Short mmCIF file of C-alpha atoms in Angstrom, two decimals:
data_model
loop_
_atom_site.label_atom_id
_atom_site.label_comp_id
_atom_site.label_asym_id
_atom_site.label_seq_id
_atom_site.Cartn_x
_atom_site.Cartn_y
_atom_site.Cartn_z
CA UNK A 1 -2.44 -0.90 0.03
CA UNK A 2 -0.64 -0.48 -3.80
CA UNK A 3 3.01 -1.67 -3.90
CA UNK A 4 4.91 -0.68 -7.14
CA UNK A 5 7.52 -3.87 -7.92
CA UNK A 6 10.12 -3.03 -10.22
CA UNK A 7 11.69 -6.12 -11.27
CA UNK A 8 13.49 -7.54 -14.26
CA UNK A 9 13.94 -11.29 -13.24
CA UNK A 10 10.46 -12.79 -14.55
CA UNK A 11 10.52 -15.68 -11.85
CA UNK A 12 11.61 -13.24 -8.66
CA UNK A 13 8.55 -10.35 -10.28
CA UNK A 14 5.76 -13.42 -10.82
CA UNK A 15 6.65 -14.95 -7.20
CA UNK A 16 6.71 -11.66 -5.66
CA UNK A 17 3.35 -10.28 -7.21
CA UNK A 18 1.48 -13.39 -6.15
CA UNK A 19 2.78 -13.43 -2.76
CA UNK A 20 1.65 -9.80 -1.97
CA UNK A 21 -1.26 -10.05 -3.01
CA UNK A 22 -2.17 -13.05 -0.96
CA UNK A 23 -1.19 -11.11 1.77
CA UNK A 24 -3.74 -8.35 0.55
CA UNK A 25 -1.15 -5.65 -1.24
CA UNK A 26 -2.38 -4.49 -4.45
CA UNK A 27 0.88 -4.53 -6.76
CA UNK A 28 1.63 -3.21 -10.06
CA UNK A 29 4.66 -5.04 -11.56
CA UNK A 30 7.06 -3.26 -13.89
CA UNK A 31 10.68 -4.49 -15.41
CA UNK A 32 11.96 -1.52 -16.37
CA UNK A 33 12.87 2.44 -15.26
CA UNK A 34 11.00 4.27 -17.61
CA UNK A 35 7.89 2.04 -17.13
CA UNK A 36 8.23 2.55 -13.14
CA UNK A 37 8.75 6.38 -14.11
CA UNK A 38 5.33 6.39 -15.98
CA UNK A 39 3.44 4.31 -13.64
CA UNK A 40 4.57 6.45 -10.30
CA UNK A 41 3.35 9.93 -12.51
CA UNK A 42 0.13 8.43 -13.07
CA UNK A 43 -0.94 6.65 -9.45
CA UNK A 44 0.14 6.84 -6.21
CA UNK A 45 1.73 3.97 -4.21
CA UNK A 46 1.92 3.26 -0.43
CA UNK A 47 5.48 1.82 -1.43
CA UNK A 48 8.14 0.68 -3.46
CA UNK A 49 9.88 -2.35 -3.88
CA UNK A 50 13.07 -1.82 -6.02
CA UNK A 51 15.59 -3.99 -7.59
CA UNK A 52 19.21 -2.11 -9.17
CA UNK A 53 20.11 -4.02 -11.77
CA UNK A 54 17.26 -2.90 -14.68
CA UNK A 55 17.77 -3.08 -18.21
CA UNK A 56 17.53 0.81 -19.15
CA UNK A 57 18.62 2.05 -16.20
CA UNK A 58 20.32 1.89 -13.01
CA UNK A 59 17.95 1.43 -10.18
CA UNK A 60 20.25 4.15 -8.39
CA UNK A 61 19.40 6.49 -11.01
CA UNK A 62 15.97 5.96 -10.64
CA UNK A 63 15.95 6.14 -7.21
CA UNK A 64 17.45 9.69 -7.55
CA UNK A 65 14.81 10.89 -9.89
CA UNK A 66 11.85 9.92 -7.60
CA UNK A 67 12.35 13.08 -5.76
CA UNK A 68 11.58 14.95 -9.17
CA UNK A 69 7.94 14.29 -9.66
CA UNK A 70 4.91 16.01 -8.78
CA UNK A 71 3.62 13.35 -6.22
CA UNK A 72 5.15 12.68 -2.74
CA UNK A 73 7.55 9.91 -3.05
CA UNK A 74 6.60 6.51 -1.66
CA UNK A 75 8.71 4.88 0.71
CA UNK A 76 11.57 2.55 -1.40
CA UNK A 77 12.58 -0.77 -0.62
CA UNK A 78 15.46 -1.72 -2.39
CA UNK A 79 15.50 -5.56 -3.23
CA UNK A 80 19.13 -5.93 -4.21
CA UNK A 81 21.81 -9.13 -5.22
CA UNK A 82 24.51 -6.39 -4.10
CA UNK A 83 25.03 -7.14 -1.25
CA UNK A 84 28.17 -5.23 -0.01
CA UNK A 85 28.25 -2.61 2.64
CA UNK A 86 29.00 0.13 -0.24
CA UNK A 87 26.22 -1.31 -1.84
CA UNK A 88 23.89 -0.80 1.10
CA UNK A 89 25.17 2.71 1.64
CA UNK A 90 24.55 4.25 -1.82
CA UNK A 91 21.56 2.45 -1.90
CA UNK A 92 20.28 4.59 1.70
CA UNK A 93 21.86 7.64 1.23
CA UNK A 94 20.73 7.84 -2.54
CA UNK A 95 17.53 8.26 -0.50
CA UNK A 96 16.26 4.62 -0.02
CA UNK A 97 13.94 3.89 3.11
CA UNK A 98 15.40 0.38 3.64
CA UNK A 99 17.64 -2.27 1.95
CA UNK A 100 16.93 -5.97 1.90
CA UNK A 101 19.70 -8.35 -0.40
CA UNK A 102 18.76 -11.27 -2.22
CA UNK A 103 17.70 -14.02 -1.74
CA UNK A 104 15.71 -13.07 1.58
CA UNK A 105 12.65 -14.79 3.75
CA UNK A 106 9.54 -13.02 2.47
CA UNK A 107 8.52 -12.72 6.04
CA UNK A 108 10.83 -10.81 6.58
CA UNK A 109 10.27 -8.44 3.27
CA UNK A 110 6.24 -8.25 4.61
CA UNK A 111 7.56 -7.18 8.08
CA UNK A 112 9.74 -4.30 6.36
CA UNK A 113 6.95 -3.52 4.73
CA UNK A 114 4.28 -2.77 7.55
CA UNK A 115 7.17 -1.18 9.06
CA UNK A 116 7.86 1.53 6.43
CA UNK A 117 4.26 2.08 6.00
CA UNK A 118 3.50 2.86 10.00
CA UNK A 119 7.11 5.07 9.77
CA UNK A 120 5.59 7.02 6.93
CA UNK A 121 2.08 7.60 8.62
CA UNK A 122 4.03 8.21 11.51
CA UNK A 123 2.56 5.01 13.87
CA UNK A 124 4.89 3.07 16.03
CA UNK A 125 2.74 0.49 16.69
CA UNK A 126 1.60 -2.06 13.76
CA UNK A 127 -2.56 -1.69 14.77
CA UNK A 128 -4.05 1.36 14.59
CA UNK A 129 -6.82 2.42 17.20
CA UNK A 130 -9.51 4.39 17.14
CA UNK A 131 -11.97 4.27 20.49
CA UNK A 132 -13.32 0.93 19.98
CA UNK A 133 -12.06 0.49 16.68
CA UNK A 134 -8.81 -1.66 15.75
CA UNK A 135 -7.62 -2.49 12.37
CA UNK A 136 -4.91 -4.65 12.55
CA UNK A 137 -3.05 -4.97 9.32
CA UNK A 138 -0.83 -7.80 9.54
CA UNK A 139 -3.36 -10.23 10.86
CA UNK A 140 -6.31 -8.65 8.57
CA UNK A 141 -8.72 -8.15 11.60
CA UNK A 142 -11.36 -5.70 12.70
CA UNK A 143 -12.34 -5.58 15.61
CA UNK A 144 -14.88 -3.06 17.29
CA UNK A 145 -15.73 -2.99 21.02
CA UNK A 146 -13.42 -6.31 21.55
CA UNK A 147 -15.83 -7.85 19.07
CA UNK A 148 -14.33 -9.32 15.68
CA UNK A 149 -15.90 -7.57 12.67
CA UNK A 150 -16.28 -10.17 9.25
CA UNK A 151 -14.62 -7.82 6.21
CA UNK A 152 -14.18 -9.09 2.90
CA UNK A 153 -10.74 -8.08 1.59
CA UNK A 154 -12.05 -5.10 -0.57
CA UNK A 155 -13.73 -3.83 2.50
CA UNK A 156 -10.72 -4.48 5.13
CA UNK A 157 -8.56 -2.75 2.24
CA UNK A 158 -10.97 0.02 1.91
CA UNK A 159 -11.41 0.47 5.43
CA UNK A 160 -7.48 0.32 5.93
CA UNK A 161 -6.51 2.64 3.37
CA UNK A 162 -9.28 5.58 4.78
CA UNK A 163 -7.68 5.20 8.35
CA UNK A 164 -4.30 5.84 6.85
CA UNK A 165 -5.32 9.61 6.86
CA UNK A 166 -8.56 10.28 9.30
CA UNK A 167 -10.17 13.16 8.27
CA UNK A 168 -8.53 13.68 4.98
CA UNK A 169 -11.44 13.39 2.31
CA UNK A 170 -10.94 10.95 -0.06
CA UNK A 171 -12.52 10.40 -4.04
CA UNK A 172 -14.14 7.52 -5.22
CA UNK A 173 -11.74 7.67 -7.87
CA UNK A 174 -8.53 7.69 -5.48
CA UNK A 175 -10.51 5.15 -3.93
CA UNK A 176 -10.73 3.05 -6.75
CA UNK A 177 -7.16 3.43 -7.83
CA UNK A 178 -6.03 2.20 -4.55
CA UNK A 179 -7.78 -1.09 -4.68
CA UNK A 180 -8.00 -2.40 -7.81
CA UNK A 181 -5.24 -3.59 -10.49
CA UNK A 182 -4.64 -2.16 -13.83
CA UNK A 183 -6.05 -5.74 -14.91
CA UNK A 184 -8.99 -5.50 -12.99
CA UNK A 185 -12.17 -4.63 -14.42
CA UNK A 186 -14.54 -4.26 -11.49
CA UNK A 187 -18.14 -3.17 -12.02
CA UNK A 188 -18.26 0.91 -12.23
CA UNK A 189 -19.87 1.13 -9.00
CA UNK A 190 -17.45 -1.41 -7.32
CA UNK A 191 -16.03 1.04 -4.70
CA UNK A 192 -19.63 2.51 -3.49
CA UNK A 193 -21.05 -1.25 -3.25
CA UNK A 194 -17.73 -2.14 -0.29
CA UNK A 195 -18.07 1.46 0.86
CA UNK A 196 -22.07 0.97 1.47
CA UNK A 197 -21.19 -2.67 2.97
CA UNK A 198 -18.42 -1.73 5.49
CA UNK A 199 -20.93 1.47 6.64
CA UNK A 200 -23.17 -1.10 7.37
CA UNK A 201 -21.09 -3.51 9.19
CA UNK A 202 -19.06 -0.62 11.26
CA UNK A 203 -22.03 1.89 11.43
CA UNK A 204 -22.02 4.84 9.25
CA UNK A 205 -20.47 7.41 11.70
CA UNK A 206 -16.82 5.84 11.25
CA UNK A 207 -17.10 6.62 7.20
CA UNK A 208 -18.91 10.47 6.46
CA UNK A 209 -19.82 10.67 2.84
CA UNK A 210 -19.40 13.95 1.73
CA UNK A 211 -21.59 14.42 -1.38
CA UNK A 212 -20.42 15.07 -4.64
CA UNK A 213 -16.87 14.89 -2.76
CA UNK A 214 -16.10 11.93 -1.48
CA UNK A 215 -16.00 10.14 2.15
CA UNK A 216 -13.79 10.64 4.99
CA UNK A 217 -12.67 8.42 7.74
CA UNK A 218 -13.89 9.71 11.47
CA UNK A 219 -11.36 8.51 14.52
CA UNK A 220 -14.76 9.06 17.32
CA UNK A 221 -16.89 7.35 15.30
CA UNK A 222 -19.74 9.64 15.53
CA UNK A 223 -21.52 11.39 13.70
CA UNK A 224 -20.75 14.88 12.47
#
């Protein structure tokens, strides 16, 4: 799943990035407004994770003009040193989806995390299930007919991102944009290799690939 981190403080942004992504978030770290501005016009992010004190801009502000683009916004996590009650209520009713002040456990921050992204998909419970299929995203497991299934990340990330929205056809270049970094240079067939390798170890009926479209995630699990 893609995280946008807007962040200023160089330590907090570094520590941050590399802590998502060992816990399998793809994040795109930005310091300022206008750069956050750019990057949420030109991808689209499962969340954010924003801090109010930026250089060019209030992170208020910001928030404010999120609802002004031509994508649906992403859930916002405000990451805050403000830490009074006023604070926390401009911050929510500016439109934020939760508020978390510094410092804080990043336990914690993961936690608020999973739980923004089931609220926006519209899950109560943290593992989604399909028939015999469960994809479990805080633990990172697969497991089909009570049997664990061995994903590499790309493939559990793949896998997780296509359940998000069964049925909903996705591109290989969404695809692609949702797994990989702007400093990743995979090979140009990257997303087909996990896609043909996770058909393989799930069986091709949970993932239809609709030629010259795209593939599609099937909650039976059988074939069209």
């Amino acid at each position: 799943m893609k995280l946008l981190l807007v962040e200023d403080d160089e330590s907090i942004g570094e520590g941050l990035r590399l802590g998502l992504q060992g816990a399998g978030w793809r994040v795109l770290w930005v310091t300022h407004a206008s750069a956050a501005q750019a990057a949420l016009a030109a991808h689209e992010f499962d969340g954010v994770l924003l801090d109010l004190g930026l250089p060019d801009r209030d992170g208020l502000e910001l928030l404010a003009a999120l609802d002004n683009g031509s994508r649906p916004r992403p859930p916002v996590l405000i990451l805050s040193a403000r830490a009074h009650t006023r604070d926390k209520v401009a911050g929510l009713n500016g439109g934020a989806d939760d508020y978390l002040t510094k410092p804080f456990d990043f336990d914690e921050l993961l936690a608020r995390l999973h739980a923004l992204q089931r609220r926006a998909a519209g899950r109560p419970q943290p593992v989604l299930r399909f028939g015999a299929l469960a994809i479990d995203p805080l633990r990172r497991e697969v497991r089909l007919g009570g049997h664990a299934i061995d994903l590499t990340p790309r493939e559990f990330d793949l896998l997780h991102v296509l359940a998000q929205r069964p049925g909903v056809v996705r591109s290989l270049d969404w695809l692609h944009d949702r797994l990989y970094d702007d400093h990743d240079v995979p090979a140009s067939n990257a997303v087909q290799v996990h896609l043909h390798h996770l058909r393989r170890k799930l069986g091709a009926a949970w993932i239809e690939n609709i030629r010259g479209v795209g593939y599609r995630f099937r909650p039976d699990g059988t074939a069209p």
